[in-house]
Coordinates of C-alpha atoms and ligand atoms in Angstrom, one line a residue:
X30 CA 12.7 2.9 -21.7
X31 CA 10.3 4.1 -19.0
X32 CA 10.4 4.9 -15.4
X33 CA 13.6 4.4 -13.5
X34 CA 13.4 1.3 -11.4
X35 CA 14.0 1.5 -7.7
X36 CA 17.4 2.3 -6.4
X37 CA 18.7 1.1 -3.1
X38 CA 18.7 3.5 -0.2
X39 CA 21.8 5.7 0.0
X40 CA 22.9 4.7 3.5
X41 CA 22.9 1.1 4.4
X42 CA 19.9 0.4 6.7
X43 CA 20.7 -2.3 9.2
X44 CA 17.4 -3.4 10.3
X45 CA 15.9 -6.4 12.2
X46 CA 12.4 -6.1 10.7
X47 CA 11.1 -5.0 7.4
X48 CA 7.9 -3.1 6.7
X49 CA 6.8 -3.7 3.1
X50 CA 4.2 -1.4 1.6
X51 CA 4.8 -1.4 -2.1
X52 CA 2.1 -3.7 -3.5
X53 CA 4.3 -5.6 -6.1
X54 CA 6.7 -6.3 -3.2
X55 CA 3.8 -7.4 -1.1
X56 CA 2.6 -9.6 -3.9
X57 CA 6.1 -11.1 -4.4
X58 CA 6.3 -12.1 -0.7
X59 CA 2.8 -13.2 -0.1
X60 CA 1.0 -13.9 -3.4
X61 CA -1.7 -11.4 -2.4
X62 CA -3.2 -9.7 -5.5
X63 CA -5.5 -7.2 -3.9
X64 CA -5.0 -3.4 -3.8
X65 CA -4.5 -2.9 -0.1
X66 CA -2.2 -4.7 2.2
X67 CA 1.3 -4.6 3.8
X68 CA 3.8 -7.0 5.3
X69 CA 5.8 -6.9 8.4
X70 CA 8.7 -9.3 8.6
X71 CA 10.1 -9.6 12.1
X72 CA 12.9 -11.9 13.3
X73 CA 10.2 -14.2 14.8
X74 CA 7.1 -13.9 12.7
X75 CA 5.8 -12.8 9.3
X76 CA 2.6 -10.7 9.4
X77 CA 0.3 -9.6 6.6
X78 CA -2.2 -6.8 7.2
X79 CA -5.2 -6.0 5.1
X80 CA -8.8 -4.8 5.7
X81 CA -12.3 -6.2 5.7
X82 CA -12.6 -6.1 1.9
X83 CA -9.8 -8.6 1.4
X84 CA -10.4 -11.0 4.3
X85 CA -11.6 -13.9 2.1
X86 CA -9.0 -13.2 -0.6
X87 CA -6.1 -13.0 1.8
X88 CA -7.2 -16.3 3.4
X89 CA -7.1 -17.9 0.0
X90 CA -3.9 -16.3 -1.4
X91 CA -1.6 -15.7 1.5
X92 CA 0.3 -18.6 3.0
X93 CA 2.8 -18.7 5.8
X94 CA 1.9 -15.3 7.2
X95 CA 0.0 -14.3 10.3
X96 CA -3.0 -12.6 8.6
X97 CA -4.4 -9.6 10.5
X98 CA -7.6 -7.8 9.3
X99 CA -7.3 -4.3 10.5
X100 CA -9.6 -1.2 10.5
X101 CA -8.5 2.0 8.8
X102 CA -5.6 1.5 6.4
X103 CA -3.4 -1.6 6.5
X104 CA -0.3 0.5 7.3
X105 CA -2.0 2.3 10.1
X106 CA -3.4 -1.0 11.4
X107 CA 0.1 -2.6 11.2
X108 CA 1.7 0.2 13.3
X109 CA -1.0 0.1 15.9
X110 CA -0.8 -3.7 16.1
X111 CA 3.0 -3.5 16.7
X112 CA 2.4 -1.1 19.6
X113 CA -0.6 -2.8 21.2
X114 CA 0.9 -6.3 21.0
X115 CA 4.4 -5.1 22.0
X116 CA 5.9 -6.9 19.0
X117 CA 9.6 -7.2 19.2
X118 CA 10.8 -5.6 16.0
X119 CA 14.2 -4.1 16.7
X120 CA 15.1 -1.6 14.0
X121 CA 12.4 -1.4 11.3
X122 CA 13.4 -0.9 7.7
X123 CA 10.7 0.5 5.4
X124 CA 10.0 0.5 1.6
X125 CA 11.4 4.0 1.2
X126 CA 11.3 4.2 -2.6
X127 CA 7.6 3.9 -2.8
X128 CA 6.2 5.4 0.4
X129 CA 4.2 8.6 0.3
X130 CA 5.2 11.5 2.5
X131 CA 1.9 11.1 4.4
X132 CA 2.6 7.4 5.1
X133 CA 6.1 8.2 6.1
X134 CA 4.8 10.7 8.6
X135 CA 2.2 8.2 9.8
X136 CA 4.9 5.6 10.5
X137 CA 7.1 8.2 12.3
X138 CA 4.1 9.3 14.4
X139 CA 2.7 5.9 15.3
X140 CA 6.1 4.2 15.7
X141 CA 7.6 7.0 17.8
X142 CA 10.2 5.4 20.0
X143 CA 11.1 2.8 17.3
X144 CA 14.2 3.2 15.2
X145 CA 13.2 3.2 11.5
X146 CA 15.3 3.4 8.4
X147 CA 15.0 3.5 4.7
X148 CA 15.4 0.0 3.3
X149 CA 14.5 1.0 -0.3
X150 CA 15.3 -1.6 -2.9
X151 CA 15.7 -4.6 -0.5
X152 CA 12.8 -6.7 -1.9
X153 CA 13.4 -5.4 -5.4
X154 CA 16.8 -6.9 -5.2
X155 CA 15.3 -10.3 -4.4
X156 CA 13.0 -9.9 -7.3
X157 CA 15.7 -9.4 -9.9
X158 CA 16.4 -13.1 -10.6
X159 CA 13.2 -15.0 -11.5
X160 CA 12.2 -18.4 -10.1
X161 CA 10.9 -21.2 -12.3
X162 CA 7.3 -20.5 -11.4
X163 CA 7.8 -16.8 -12.2
X164 CA 9.3 -17.7 -15.5
X165 CA 6.2 -19.8 -16.4
X166 CA 4.0 -16.8 -15.9
X167 CA 6.4 -14.5 -17.8
X168 CA 6.5 -16.9 -20.7
X169 CA 2.7 -17.1 -20.8
X170 CA 2.4 -13.3 -20.8
X171 CA 4.9 -13.1 -23.7
X172 CA 3.0 -15.7 -25.6
X173 CA -0.3 -13.8 -25.2
X174 CA 1.3 -10.6 -26.6
X175 CA 2.9 -12.6 -29.5
X176 CA -0.6 -14.0 -30.4
X177 CA -2.0 -10.4 -30.4
X178 CA 0.8 -9.3 -32.8
X179 CA 0.0 -12.2 -35.0
X180 CA -3.6 -11.2 -35.1
X181 CA -2.6 -7.6 -35.8
X182 CA -0.4 -8.7 -38.7
X183 CA -3.5 -10.4 -40.3
X184 CA -5.8 -7.4 -39.7
X185 CA -6.6 -4.4 -41.8
X186 CA -5.3 -1.3 -40.1
X187 CA -5.3 1.4 -42.8
X188 CA -8.4 3.5 -42.3
X189 CA -8.7 2.6 -38.7
X190 CA -7.9 4.9 -35.8
X191 CA -5.0 4.2 -33.4
X192 CA -7.5 3.8 -30.6
X193 CA -9.4 1.1 -32.5
X194 CA -6.2 -0.8 -33.0
X195 CA -5.3 -0.5 -29.3
X196 CA -8.7 -1.7 -28.3
X197 CA -8.5 -4.7 -30.7
X198 CA -5.1 -5.6 -29.2
X199 CA -6.3 -5.2 -25.6
X200 CA -9.4 -7.3 -26.1
X201 CA -7.5 -9.9 -28.0
X202 CA -5.0 -10.2 -25.1
X203 CA -7.8 -10.2 -22.5
X204 CA -9.6 -13.0 -24.4
X205 CA -6.4 -15.0 -24.4
X206 CA -6.2 -14.8 -20.7
X207 CA -4.3 -11.7 -19.9
X208 CA -4.9 -9.8 -16.7
X209 CA -5.0 -6.0 -16.7
X210 CA -2.7 -4.3 -19.2
X211 CA 0.6 -3.6 -17.5
X212 CA 0.7 -0.2 -19.2
X213 CA -1.4 1.7 -21.7
X214 CA -0.9 0.2 -25.2
X215 CA 1.0 2.5 -27.5
X216 CA -0.1 2.8 -31.0
X217 CA 1.6 5.8 -32.7
X218 CA 1.3 6.1 -36.4
X219 CA 2.8 8.4 -39.1
X220 CA 4.7 11.4 -37.6
X221 CA 3.4 10.4 -34.2
X222 CA 5.6 7.3 -34.3
X223 CA 8.4 9.7 -33.4
X224 CA 6.9 10.0 -30.0
X225 CA 8.4 7.2 -28.0
X226 CA 5.4 7.0 -25.7
X227 CA 2.7 8.0 -28.1
X228 CA -0.5 6.8 -26.6
X229 CA -3.2 5.8 -29.1
X230 CA -5.3 8.7 -30.4
X231 CA -8.2 9.2 -32.8
X232 CA -5.7 9.6 -35.7
X233 CA -6.7 7.5 -38.7
X234 CA -3.8 5.3 -39.9
X235 CA -2.8 6.0 -43.5
X236 CA -0.9 3.9 -46.0
X237 CA 2.8 4.3 -46.5
X238 CA 3.7 5.2 -43.0
X239 CA 5.1 3.7 -39.8
X240 CA 3.1 2.4 -36.9
X241 CA 4.8 1.8 -33.5
X242 CA 2.9 -0.7 -31.3
X243 CA 4.2 -1.2 -27.8
X244 CA 2.2 -3.6 -25.5
X245 CA 2.3 -6.2 -22.9
X246 CA 0.1 -8.8 -21.3
X247 CA 0.0 -9.9 -17.6
X248 CA -0.4 -13.3 -16.1
X249 CA -0.9 -13.4 -12.3
X250 CA 0.7 -10.0 -12.2
X251 CA 3.8 -10.9 -14.3
X252 CA 4.2 -8.7 -17.4
X253 CA 5.6 -8.8 -20.8
X254 CA 6.7 -5.8 -22.8
X255 CA 7.3 -5.9 -26.6
X256 CA 7.3 -3.3 -29.4
X257 CA 7.0 -3.8 -33.1
X258 CA 7.1 -1.1 -35.7
X259 CA 5.1 -1.8 -38.8
X260 CA 4.9 -0.3 -42.3
X261 CA 1.5 0.3 -44.0
X262 CA 2.9 0.3 -47.5
X263 CA 6.0 1.5 -49.3
X264 CA 8.0 3.9 -47.0
X265 CA 10.4 6.8 -47.7
X266 CA 13.9 5.4 -47.9
X267 CA 15.0 7.1 -44.7
X268 CA 12.4 5.3 -42.6
X269 CA 13.5 1.9 -44.1
X270 CA 17.1 2.9 -43.3
X271 CA 16.3 3.6 -39.6
X272 CA 14.4 0.4 -39.4
X273 CA 17.4 -1.6 -40.5
X274 CA 19.7 0.3 -38.1
X275 CA 17.4 -0.3 -35.1
X276 CA 17.0 -3.9 -36.1
X277 CA 20.8 -4.4 -36.2
X278 CA 21.3 -2.5 -33.0
X279 CA 18.9 -4.7 -31.1
X280 CA 20.5 -7.9 -32.5
X281 CA 24.0 -6.6 -31.6
X282 CA 22.9 -5.9 -28.0
X283 CA 21.1 -9.2 -27.7
X284 CA 24.1 -11.1 -29.1
X285 CA 26.5 -9.6 -26.6
X286 CA 24.3 -10.1 -23.5
X287 CA 24.6 -13.0 -21.1
X288 CA 25.2 -13.6 -17.4
X289 CA 28.0 -11.2 -16.3
X290 CA 27.4 -8.6 -19.0
X291 CA 27.7 -5.1 -17.5
X292 CA 24.4 -3.4 -18.4
X293 CA 26.0 -0.2 -19.6
X294 CA 28.1 -2.3 -22.1
X295 CA 24.9 -3.7 -23.5
X296 CA 23.5 -0.2 -23.8
X297 CA 26.8 1.0 -25.4
X298 CA 26.8 -1.7 -28.1
X299 CA 23.4 -0.7 -29.3
X300 CA 24.0 3.0 -28.8
X301 CA 27.3 3.0 -30.7
X302 CA 25.8 1.2 -33.7
X303 CA 23.1 3.9 -33.9
X304 CA 25.6 6.7 -33.4
X305 CA 28.0 5.5 -36.0
X306 CA 25.0 5.3 -38.5
X307 CA 24.5 9.0 -37.7
X308 CA 21.4 8.8 -35.5
X309 CA 22.9 9.0 -32.0
X310 CA 21.0 12.1 -31.1
X311 CA 17.7 10.4 -32.0
X312 CA 18.0 7.5 -29.5
X313 CA 17.4 9.4 -26.3
X314 CA 16.2 6.6 -23.9
X315 CA 17.8 3.7 -22.3
X316 CA 18.3 0.3 -24.0
X317 CA 16.0 -1.5 -21.5
X318 CA 14.9 -2.5 -18.1
X319 CA 13.9 -5.5 -16.0
X320 CA 10.4 -6.9 -16.3
X321 CA 8.5 -8.9 -13.8
X322 CA 5.7 -8.1 -11.4
X323 CA 6.2 -4.5 -12.7
X324 CA 6.6 -3.5 -16.3
X325 CA 9.6 -1.5 -15.3
X326 CA 11.9 -2.9 -12.6
X327 CA 15.6 -3.5 -12.1
X328 CA 18.1 -4.0 -13.6
X329 CA 18.6 -0.8 -15.6
X330 CA 20.2 -1.1 -19.1
X331 CA 21.4 2.4 -19.6
X332 CA 24.6 4.4 -20.0
X333 CA 24.5 5.2 -16.3
X334 CA 23.7 1.8 -15.0
X335 CA 25.7 0.1 -12.3
X336 CA 24.0 -3.2 -12.8
X337 CA 25.3 -6.4 -14.1
X338 CA 23.2 -9.2 -15.7
X339 CA 22.7 -12.4 -13.9
X340 CA 21.2 -15.6 -15.2
X341 CA 17.4 -15.7 -14.5
X342 CA 16.9 -11.9 -15.0
X343 CA 14.2 -10.9 -17.5
X344 CA 14.9 -7.6 -19.3
X345 CA 13.9 -5.7 -22.3
X346 CA 16.1 -4.8 -25.2
X347 CA 14.5 -1.8 -27.0
X348 CA 16.6 0.5 -29.1
X349 CA 14.8 3.2 -31.1
X350 CA 15.4 6.1 -33.5
X351 CA 12.8 8.9 -33.5
X352 CA 12.8 11.5 -36.3
X353 CA 10.7 14.5 -35.5
X354 CA 7.8 15.0 -38.0
X355 CA 8.9 12.0 -40.0
X356 CA 8.5 9.0 -37.9
X357 CA 10.1 6.6 -35.4
X358 CA 11.1 3.0 -35.0
X359 CA 11.5 0.9 -31.9
X360 CA 11.9 -2.8 -31.7
X361 CA 11.6 -4.3 -28.2
X362 CA 11.7 -7.8 -26.8
X363 CA 11.5 -9.2 -23.3
X364 CA 14.4 -11.7 -23.0
X365 CA 15.6 -14.1 -20.4
X366 CA 19.3 -13.9 -19.4
X367 CA 21.1 -17.2 -19.4
X368 CA 24.7 -18.2 -18.7
X369 CA 25.7 -18.1 -22.4
X370 CA 23.3 -15.7 -23.9
X371 CA 19.8 -14.4 -23.9
X372 CA 16.6 -16.2 -24.9
X373 CA 13.7 -14.0 -26.2
X374 CA 10.4 -14.6 -24.4
X375 CA 8.6 -12.5 -26.9
X376 CA 9.1 -14.1 -30.3
X377 CA 7.0 -12.3 -32.9
X378 CA 9.1 -11.7 -36.1
X379 CA 11.3 -8.6 -35.9
X380 CA 11.7 -8.0 -39.6
X381 CA 9.7 -5.1 -41.1
X382 CA 6.2 -6.3 -41.8
X383 CA 3.7 -4.4 -44.0
X384 CA 0.2 -4.2 -42.7
X385 CA -2.8 -3.7 -45.0
Ligands
LIG10 N1 6.3 0.1 -22.7 C1 7.2 1.1 -22.2 C2 8.5 0.6 -22.4 O1 8.8 -0.1 -23.3 O2 9.4 0.8 -21.5
MN11 MN1 10.1 -1.5 -22.2
MN12 MN1 7.4 -1.4 -24.2

């Protein structure tokens, strides 16, 4: 589910240098965790540009780059540095999927006389397969969210508002060492559970309904993403039925996934199961997406995807059925793709649990 991860630029961009402005890409390359900075990779040297506020932080976090502290914005400073120092860049590719119109105009204006091209997706491609050290952080993030689910399962939720539950989960994850939430926690109860992205409201949770909780933790910027749907007492038969269908669809998809699986096939296995059960029209989002430094990144697991799974990718598997006015079910896990199968990183039980 969620935003469509970056697609590569349409035309191939044969570049000699790369200007990287999207912060998760900058973080991936440099380790820099601040909110302002960009990278220029040239054939001879790697530069990192930031401003005064991040001088000490960059010195601590960024290794192997020529660090330049610039005035105005880092992108502006980078372009002016290239010109004033006559840096040999050749053709410069830029992070086209994430650049604002204003920044694009700035580059065009300041780097007049340089050839630039859209190198969208270039760093994202490198980020698809996770390294060992990235996996350590992803596992930690998954563990933190599992612990919060365990705490939730022992808590009383009936009579509390969705917002109170969301806050309890967020504070629990922060206390366990999570960084900022990768996305706003979803707590959608009763009929609201039919809203796939139902952010927590002041609605009071009642007994005998469904509660969809979708949350993730972050560790050094690496995210987890997991959804559980709970009951709060005996449910109408139809809601139990859709729970079992979603549960089976997720298992089917996970069982068929491994290195080499074509992503649209994984989506199709889950989707067909739900369609055969009669609920195809109620599963309107994709099966999953990559997770890493961003809560939504490549590959895409959807019916339109052109991606194929490789060992070392971390992706979500999250089928759902949403019945207007009645309620919805989604079960989501972040899994690591291996050569022979997938290994869930988020491990909280998937069976239907009834909360008090
Ligand atoms: N948390 C949003 C999603 O599952 O994609
Ligand atoms: Mn997700
Ligand atoms: Mn999610």
